Amino acid sequence: MDRLRPQVLDAQFLTDLQGALGAGGRAMFADAYAIVSCWWNVPALNAPVWQARRRALGHAGRDELRVAPLVFYPEAVHLARALAARERRRLRHTLTPDQDHAWLERVALLLHEWGIPAEGLDVVGIWASQHPLLSRPRRTRQTGTTAERPARGRHRRLPLTAPHTEQTLEATLGERSCLPWKLGQMITTELLPAPGSWTLRGRA
């Protein structure tokens, strides 16, 4: 069962993503893990394939919290790449409101592909609000450009920026995200009450 631990999955993912994107990629995976954990906590937001994966795990699949990271790992990885793509454009100050809306629509298509109800997109919107659009920094003769900006290209290193810090990246995977939801907290069979005191769109 040790192979099912979140730390192992985190390390496996970092071999692929952090090696290219650095600490920023690690933060994006933590945020994706928190988002998918929230979907897991609300059975109505579960992807149908997760049940099939539980069954494939046999007896081990009954230990839900222990196997959850393995069950939703593919979606967490895919989502982390989407978050990293947005974060790169945001930090380069090239992400416009229209482009941000188009990005959210593409994530909505992912959720539809996975069979996750549209309400699950609200959690992604909350993440985006934690990583707001940035205005272009002014160039001056004295300062030039002060903010660190990621290099162009989806596989170039991504800097670590607020709301993430070097200190938060030292925490365990479940505590590393800028989002408050933890795997297994406030599990409910209803869309209301929703985790973390927020309400899902159209359900208030």
PDB file of C-alpha atoms in Angstrom:
ATOM      1  CA  MET A   1       0.000   0.000   0.000  1.00  0.00           C
ATOM      2  CA  ASP A   2       2.958   2.352   0.334  1.00  0.00           C
ATOM      3  CA  ARG A   3       2.883   2.916  -3.414  1.00  0.00           C
ATOM      4  CA  LEU A   4      -0.520   4.590  -2.979  1.00  0.00           C
ATOM      5  CA  ARG A   5       0.699   7.351  -0.694  1.00  0.00           C
ATOM      6  CA  PRO A   6       0.331  10.933  -1.986  1.00  0.00           C
ATOM      7  CA  GLN A   7       4.041  11.580  -1.434  1.00  0.00           C
ATOM      8  CA  VAL A   8       4.904   8.792  -3.872  1.00  0.00           C
ATOM      9  CA  LEU A   9       2.508  10.143  -6.484  1.00  0.00           C
ATOM     10  CA  ASP A  10       3.896  13.623  -5.927  1.00  0.00           C
ATOM     11  CA  ALA A  11       7.438  12.394  -6.518  1.00  0.00           C
ATOM     12  CA  GLN A  12       6.368  10.511  -9.628  1.00  0.00           C
ATOM     13  CA  PHE A  13       4.731  13.634 -11.008  1.00  0.00           C
ATOM     14  CA  LEU A  14       7.670  15.879 -10.166  1.00  0.00           C
ATOM     15  CA  THR A  15       9.970  13.662 -12.202  1.00  0.00           C
ATOM     16  CA  ASP A  16       7.889  14.675 -15.195  1.00  0.00           C
ATOM     17  CA  LEU A  17       6.815  18.254 -14.450  1.00  0.00           C
ATOM     18  CA  GLN A  18       9.027  19.851 -11.818  1.00  0.00           C
ATOM     19  CA  GLY A  19      12.178  18.827 -13.634  1.00  0.00           C
ATOM     20  CA  ALA A  20      11.067  21.134 -16.433  1.00  0.00           C
ATOM     21  CA  LEU A  21       8.997  23.747 -14.604  1.00  0.00           C
ATOM     22  CA  GLY A  22      10.742  23.931 -11.239  1.00  0.00           C
ATOM     23  CA  ALA A  23       9.096  25.101  -8.012  1.00  0.00           C
ATOM     24  CA  GLY A  24       6.231  26.746  -9.890  1.00  0.00           C
ATOM     25  CA  GLY A  25       5.291  23.396 -11.385  1.00  0.00           C
ATOM     26  CA  ARG A  26       5.333  21.840  -7.930  1.00  0.00           C
ATOM     27  CA  ALA A  27       2.917  24.511  -6.707  1.00  0.00           C
ATOM     28  CA  MET A  28       0.595  23.931  -9.668  1.00  0.00           C
ATOM     29  CA  PHE A  29       0.426  20.230  -8.897  1.00  0.00           C
ATOM     30  CA  ALA A  30      -0.411  20.994  -5.259  1.00  0.00           C
ATOM     31  CA  ASP A  31      -3.259  23.243  -6.409  1.00  0.00           C
ATOM     32  CA  ALA A  32      -4.532  20.670  -8.901  1.00  0.00           C
ATOM     33  CA  TYR A  33      -4.397  18.027  -6.154  1.00  0.00           C
ATOM     34  CA  ALA A  34      -6.486  20.284  -3.870  1.00  0.00           C
ATOM     35  CA  ILE A  35      -9.064  20.942  -6.614  1.00  0.00           C
ATOM     36  CA  VAL A  36      -9.440  17.270  -7.467  1.00  0.00           C
ATOM     37  CA  SER A  37      -9.564  16.420  -3.742  1.00  0.00           C
ATOM     38  CA  CYS A  38     -12.546  18.761  -3.459  1.00  0.00           C
ATOM     39  CA  TRP A  39     -14.284  16.959  -6.326  1.00  0.00           C
ATOM     40  CA  TRP A  40     -13.539  13.677  -4.574  1.00  0.00           C
ATOM     41  CA  ASN A  41     -14.992  14.958  -1.295  1.00  0.00           C
ATOM     42  CA  VAL A  42     -18.368  15.617  -2.972  1.00  0.00           C
ATOM     43  CA  PRO A  43     -19.568  12.344  -4.551  1.00  0.00           C
ATOM     44  CA  ALA A  44     -21.844  14.269  -6.921  1.00  0.00           C
ATOM     45  CA  LEU A  45     -18.682  15.774  -8.450  1.00  0.00           C
ATOM     46  CA  ASN A  46     -16.804  12.484  -8.845  1.00  0.00           C
ATOM     47  CA  ALA A  47     -15.639  11.445 -12.296  1.00  0.00           C
ATOM     48  CA  PRO A  48     -17.365   8.164 -13.283  1.00  0.00           C
ATOM     49  CA  VAL A  49     -14.040   6.550 -14.148  1.00  0.00           C
ATOM     50  CA  TRP A  50     -12.984   6.807 -10.517  1.00  0.00           C
ATOM     51  CA  GLN A  51     -15.476   4.096  -9.570  1.00  0.00           C
ATOM     52  CA  ALA A  52     -14.050   1.837 -12.268  1.00  0.00           C
ATOM     53  CA  ARG A  53     -10.534   2.405 -10.965  1.00  0.00           C
ATOM     54  CA  ARG A  54     -11.658   1.624  -7.411  1.00  0.00           C
ATOM     55  CA  ARG A  55     -13.102  -1.678  -8.625  1.00  0.00           C
ATOM     56  CA  ALA A  56      -9.884  -2.464 -10.482  1.00  0.00           C
ATOM     57  CA  LEU A  57      -7.996  -2.065  -7.195  1.00  0.00           C
ATOM     58  CA  GLY A  58     -10.103  -4.833  -5.658  1.00  0.00           C
ATOM     59  CA  HIS A  59      -9.963  -5.027  -1.862  1.00  0.00           C
ATOM     60  CA  ALA A  60      -7.516  -2.120  -1.657  1.00  0.00           C
ATOM     61  CA  GLY A  61     -10.096   0.115  -3.329  1.00  0.00           C
ATOM     62  CA  ARG A  62     -12.295  -0.062  -0.250  1.00  0.00           C
ATOM     63  CA  ASP A  63      -9.784   2.038   1.685  1.00  0.00           C
ATOM     64  CA  GLU A  64     -11.049   5.143  -0.075  1.00  0.00           C
ATOM     65  CA  LEU A  65      -8.915   7.888   1.395  1.00  0.00           C
ATOM     66  CA  ARG A  66      -5.772   5.840   1.030  1.00  0.00           C
ATOM     67  CA  VAL A  67      -6.337   4.954  -2.623  1.00  0.00           C
ATOM     68  CA  ALA A  68      -7.929   8.278  -3.637  1.00  0.00           C
ATOM     69  CA  PRO A  69      -4.653   9.903  -4.818  1.00  0.00           C
ATOM     70  CA  LEU A  70      -3.988   6.933  -7.088  1.00  0.00           C
ATOM     71  CA  VAL A  71      -7.553   6.892  -8.405  1.00  0.00           C
ATOM     72  CA  PHE A  72      -7.670  10.581  -9.386  1.00  0.00           C
ATOM     73  CA  TYR A  73      -3.976  10.956 -10.234  1.00  0.00           C
ATOM     74  CA  PRO A  74      -4.457  11.112 -14.059  1.00  0.00           C
ATOM     75  CA  GLU A  75      -6.964  13.959 -13.784  1.00  0.00           C
ATOM     76  CA  ALA A  76      -4.790  15.805 -11.253  1.00  0.00           C
ATOM     77  CA  VAL A  77      -1.807  15.636 -13.618  1.00  0.00           C
ATOM     78  CA  HIS A  78      -3.854  16.840 -16.603  1.00  0.00           C
ATOM     79  CA  LEU A  79      -5.341  19.669 -14.559  1.00  0.00           C
ATOM     80  CA  ALA A  80      -1.912  20.674 -13.201  1.00  0.00           C
ATOM     81  CA  ARG A  81      -0.676  21.141 -16.766  1.00  0.00           C
ATOM     82  CA  ALA A  82      -3.676  23.351 -17.512  1.00  0.00           C
ATOM     83  CA  LEU A  83      -3.039  25.443 -14.389  1.00  0.00           C
ATOM     84  CA  ALA A  84       0.632  25.770 -15.294  1.00  0.00           C
ATOM     85  CA  ALA A  85      -0.253  26.961 -18.808  1.00  0.00           C
ATOM     86  CA  ARG A  86      -2.441  29.730 -17.391  1.00  0.00           C
ATOM     87  CA  GLU A  87       0.111  30.644 -14.724  1.00  0.00           C
ATOM     88  CA  ARG A  88       2.849  31.011 -17.343  1.00  0.00           C
ATOM     89  CA  ARG A  89       0.806  33.494 -19.389  1.00  0.00           C
ATOM     90  CA  ARG A  90      -0.316  35.303 -16.244  1.00  0.00           C
ATOM     91  CA  LEU A  91       3.254  35.813 -15.039  1.00  0.00           C
ATOM     92  CA  ARG A  92       4.307  37.034 -18.460  1.00  0.00           C
ATOM     93  CA  HIS A  93       1.526  39.651 -18.196  1.00  0.00           C
ATOM     94  CA  THR A  94       0.071  38.447 -21.495  1.00  0.00           C
ATOM     95  CA  LEU A  95      -3.151  36.897 -20.190  1.00  0.00           C
ATOM     96  CA  THR A  96      -6.145  39.085 -21.045  1.00  0.00           C
ATOM     97  CA  PRO A  97      -9.636  38.723 -19.529  1.00  0.00           C
ATOM     98  CA  ASP A  98     -10.934  37.271 -22.813  1.00  0.00           C
ATOM     99  CA  GLN A  99      -8.096  34.760 -22.941  1.00  0.00           C
ATOM    100  CA  ASP A 100      -8.696  33.861 -19.313  1.00  0.00           C
ATOM    101  CA  HIS A 101     -12.354  33.208 -20.083  1.00  0.00           C
ATOM    102  CA  ALA A 102     -11.357  31.044 -23.050  1.00  0.00           C
ATOM    103  CA  TRP A 103      -8.960  29.110 -20.790  1.00  0.00           C
ATOM    104  CA  LEU A 104     -11.759  28.463 -18.289  1.00  0.00           C
ATOM    105  CA  GLU A 105     -13.971  27.215 -21.111  1.00  0.00           C
ATOM    106  CA  ARG A 106     -11.265  24.755 -22.138  1.00  0.00           C
ATOM    107  CA  VAL A 107     -11.095  23.490 -18.560  1.00  0.00           C
ATOM    108  CA  ALA A 108     -14.895  23.155 -18.638  1.00  0.00           C
ATOM    109  CA  LEU A 109     -14.511  20.915 -21.694  1.00  0.00           C
ATOM    110  CA  LEU A 110     -12.064  18.774 -19.717  1.00  0.00           C
ATOM    111  CA  LEU A 111     -14.605  18.378 -16.931  1.00  0.00           C
ATOM    112  CA  HIS A 112     -17.257  17.431 -19.474  1.00  0.00           C
ATOM    113  CA  GLU A 113     -14.878  14.854 -20.966  1.00  0.00           C
ATOM    114  CA  TRP A 114     -14.284  13.376 -17.513  1.00  0.00           C
ATOM    115  CA  GLY A 115     -18.000  13.346 -16.667  1.00  0.00           C
ATOM    116  CA  ILE A 116     -17.628  15.840 -13.801  1.00  0.00           C
ATOM    117  CA  PRO A 117     -20.702  18.115 -13.456  1.00  0.00           C
ATOM    118  CA  ALA A 118     -20.356  21.744 -14.511  1.00  0.00           C
ATOM    119  CA  GLU A 119     -20.548  22.839 -10.871  1.00  0.00           C
ATOM    120  CA  GLY A 120     -17.048  21.463 -10.407  1.00  0.00           C
ATOM    121  CA  LEU A 121     -15.746  24.372 -12.461  1.00  0.00           C
ATOM    122  CA  ASP A 122     -16.539  26.716  -9.570  1.00  0.00           C
ATOM    123  CA  VAL A 123     -13.568  25.303  -7.676  1.00  0.00           C
ATOM    124  CA  VAL A 124     -11.272  26.101 -10.609  1.00  0.00           C
ATOM    125  CA  GLY A 125     -12.698  29.635 -10.681  1.00  0.00           C
ATOM    126  CA  ILE A 126     -11.825  30.062  -7.012  1.00  0.00           C
ATOM    127  CA  TRP A 127      -8.265  28.948  -7.787  1.00  0.00           C
ATOM    128  CA  ALA A 128      -8.088  31.509 -10.623  1.00  0.00           C
ATOM    129  CA  SER A 129      -9.177  34.259  -8.229  1.00  0.00           C
ATOM    130  CA  GLN A 130      -6.179  33.343  -6.050  1.00  0.00           C
ATOM    131  CA  HIS A 131      -3.974  33.868  -9.116  1.00  0.00           C
ATOM    132  CA  PRO A 132      -5.437  37.121 -10.527  1.00  0.00           C
ATOM    133  CA  LEU A 133      -4.529  38.730 -13.815  1.00  0.00           C
ATOM    134  CA  LEU A 134      -1.532  41.045 -13.720  1.00  0.00           C
ATOM    135  CA  SER A 135      -1.145  44.370 -15.450  1.00  0.00           C
ATOM    136  CA  ARG A 136       1.957  44.895 -17.527  1.00  0.00           C
ATOM    137  CA  PRO A 137       4.780  46.374 -15.406  1.00  0.00           C
ATOM    138  CA  ARG A 138       5.971  49.796 -16.456  1.00  0.00           C
ATOM    139  CA  ARG A 139       9.493  50.042 -17.774  1.00  0.00           C
ATOM    140  CA  THR A 140      11.587  52.835 -16.349  1.00  0.00           C
ATOM    141  CA  ARG A 141      15.148  53.855 -17.023  1.00  0.00           C
ATOM    142  CA  GLN A 142      16.019  53.177 -13.394  1.00  0.00           C
ATOM    143  CA  THR A 143      14.234  49.876 -12.756  1.00  0.00           C
ATOM    144  CA  GLY A 144      13.774  48.240 -16.122  1.00  0.00           C
ATOM    145  CA  THR A 145      11.571  45.176 -15.616  1.00  0.00           C
ATOM    146  CA  THR A 146      11.679  44.070 -11.998  1.00  0.00           C
ATOM    147  CA  ALA A 147       9.389  41.048 -11.873  1.00  0.00           C
ATOM    148  CA  GLU A 148      10.720  37.630 -12.747  1.00  0.00           C
ATOM    149  CA  ARG A 149       8.909  36.329 -15.802  1.00  0.00           C
ATOM    150  CA  PRO A 150       8.913  32.734 -17.009  1.00  0.00           C
ATOM    151  CA  ALA A 151      10.699  31.972 -20.238  1.00  0.00           C
ATOM    152  CA  ARG A 152       8.558  31.299 -23.285  1.00  0.00           C
ATOM    153  CA  GLY A 153       7.641  27.693 -23.990  1.00  0.00           C
ATOM    154  CA  ARG A 154       5.419  25.286 -22.083  1.00  0.00           C
ATOM    155  CA  HIS A 155       8.370  23.256 -20.771  1.00  0.00           C
ATOM    156  CA  ARG A 156      10.473  26.187 -19.505  1.00  0.00           C
ATOM    157  CA  ARG A 157      10.880  26.779 -15.791  1.00  0.00           C
ATOM    158  CA  LEU A 158       8.022  28.461 -13.970  1.00  0.00           C
ATOM    159  CA  PRO A 159       8.930  30.791 -11.077  1.00  0.00           C
ATOM    160  CA  LEU A 160       7.275  30.440  -7.693  1.00  0.00           C
ATOM    161  CA  THR A 161       5.082  33.462  -6.938  1.00  0.00           C
ATOM    162  CA  ALA A 162       2.357  34.531  -4.511  1.00  0.00           C
ATOM    163  CA  PRO A 163       0.203  33.142  -3.069  1.00  0.00           C
ATOM    164  CA  HIS A 164       2.800  30.343  -2.950  1.00  0.00           C
ATOM    165  CA  THR A 165       6.024  30.657  -0.990  1.00  0.00           C
ATOM    166  CA  GLU A 166       9.131  28.578  -0.492  1.00  0.00           C
ATOM    167  CA  GLN A 167       7.853  27.817   3.005  1.00  0.00           C
ATOM    168  CA  THR A 168       4.566  26.366   1.767  1.00  0.00           C
ATOM    169  CA  LEU A 169       6.421  24.076  -0.628  1.00  0.00           C
ATOM    170  CA  GLU A 170       8.159  22.521   2.362  1.00  0.00           C
ATOM    171  CA  ALA A 171       4.781  21.321   3.666  1.00  0.00           C
ATOM    172  CA  THR A 172       3.201  17.967   2.849  1.00  0.00           C
ATOM    173  CA  LEU A 173       1.364  17.712  -0.454  1.00  0.00           C
ATOM    174  CA  GLY A 174      -2.056  18.084   1.168  1.00  0.00           C
ATOM    175  CA  GLU A 175      -0.959  21.302   2.922  1.00  0.00           C
ATOM    176  CA  ARG A 176       0.971  22.854   0.039  1.00  0.00           C
ATOM    177  CA  SER A 177      -1.845  24.417  -1.983  1.00  0.00           C
ATOM    178  CA  CYS A 178      -3.148  27.979  -1.850  1.00  0.00           C
ATOM    179  CA  LEU A 179      -6.622  26.407  -1.572  1.00  0.00           C
ATOM    180  CA  PRO A 180      -8.072  25.292   1.772  1.00  0.00           C
ATOM    181  CA  TRP A 181      -9.653  21.953   0.860  1.00  0.00           C
ATOM    182  CA  LYS A 182      -8.106  18.761   2.101  1.00  0.00           C
ATOM    183  CA  LEU A 183      -8.772  15.237   0.941  1.00  0.00           C
ATOM    184  CA  GLY A 184     -11.506  13.659   3.060  1.00  0.00           C
ATOM    185  CA  GLN A 185     -12.752  16.862   4.704  1.00  0.00           C
ATOM    186  CA  MET A 186     -16.445  17.704   4.724  1.00  0.00           C
ATOM    187  CA  ILE A 187     -17.430  14.771   2.553  1.00  0.00           C
ATOM    188  CA  THR A 188     -21.093  15.132   1.624  1.00  0.00           C
ATOM    189  CA  THR A 189     -23.584  13.393  -0.630  1.00  0.00           C
ATOM    190  CA  GLU A 190     -25.106  16.766  -1.568  1.00  0.00           C
ATOM    191  CA  LEU A 191     -23.872  19.692  -3.622  1.00  0.00           C
ATOM    192  CA  LEU A 192     -24.840  21.770  -0.591  1.00  0.00           C
ATOM    193  CA  PRO A 193     -23.341  22.265   1.902  1.00  0.00           C
ATOM    194  CA  ALA A 194     -20.217  22.717  -0.175  1.00  0.00           C
ATOM    195  CA  PRO A 195     -16.687  22.454   1.232  1.00  0.00           C
ATOM    196  CA  GLY A 196     -15.056  25.524   2.716  1.00  0.00           C
ATOM    197  CA  SER A 197     -18.275  27.549   3.210  1.00  0.00           C
ATOM    198  CA  TRP A 198     -18.660  28.448  -0.486  1.00  0.00           C
ATOM    199  CA  THR A 199     -21.770  27.698  -2.530  1.00  0.00           C
ATOM    200  CA  LEU A 200     -21.861  26.150  -5.959  1.00  0.00           C
ATOM    201  CA  ARG A 201     -23.182  28.235  -8.846  1.00  0.00           C
ATOM    202  CA  GLY A 202     -26.974  28.358  -8.971  1.00  0.00           C
ATOM    203  CA  ARG A 203     -27.375  26.401  -5.731  1.00  0.00           C
ATOM    204  CA  ALA A 204     -27.346  29.192  -3.120  1.00  0.00           C
TER     205      ALA A 204
END
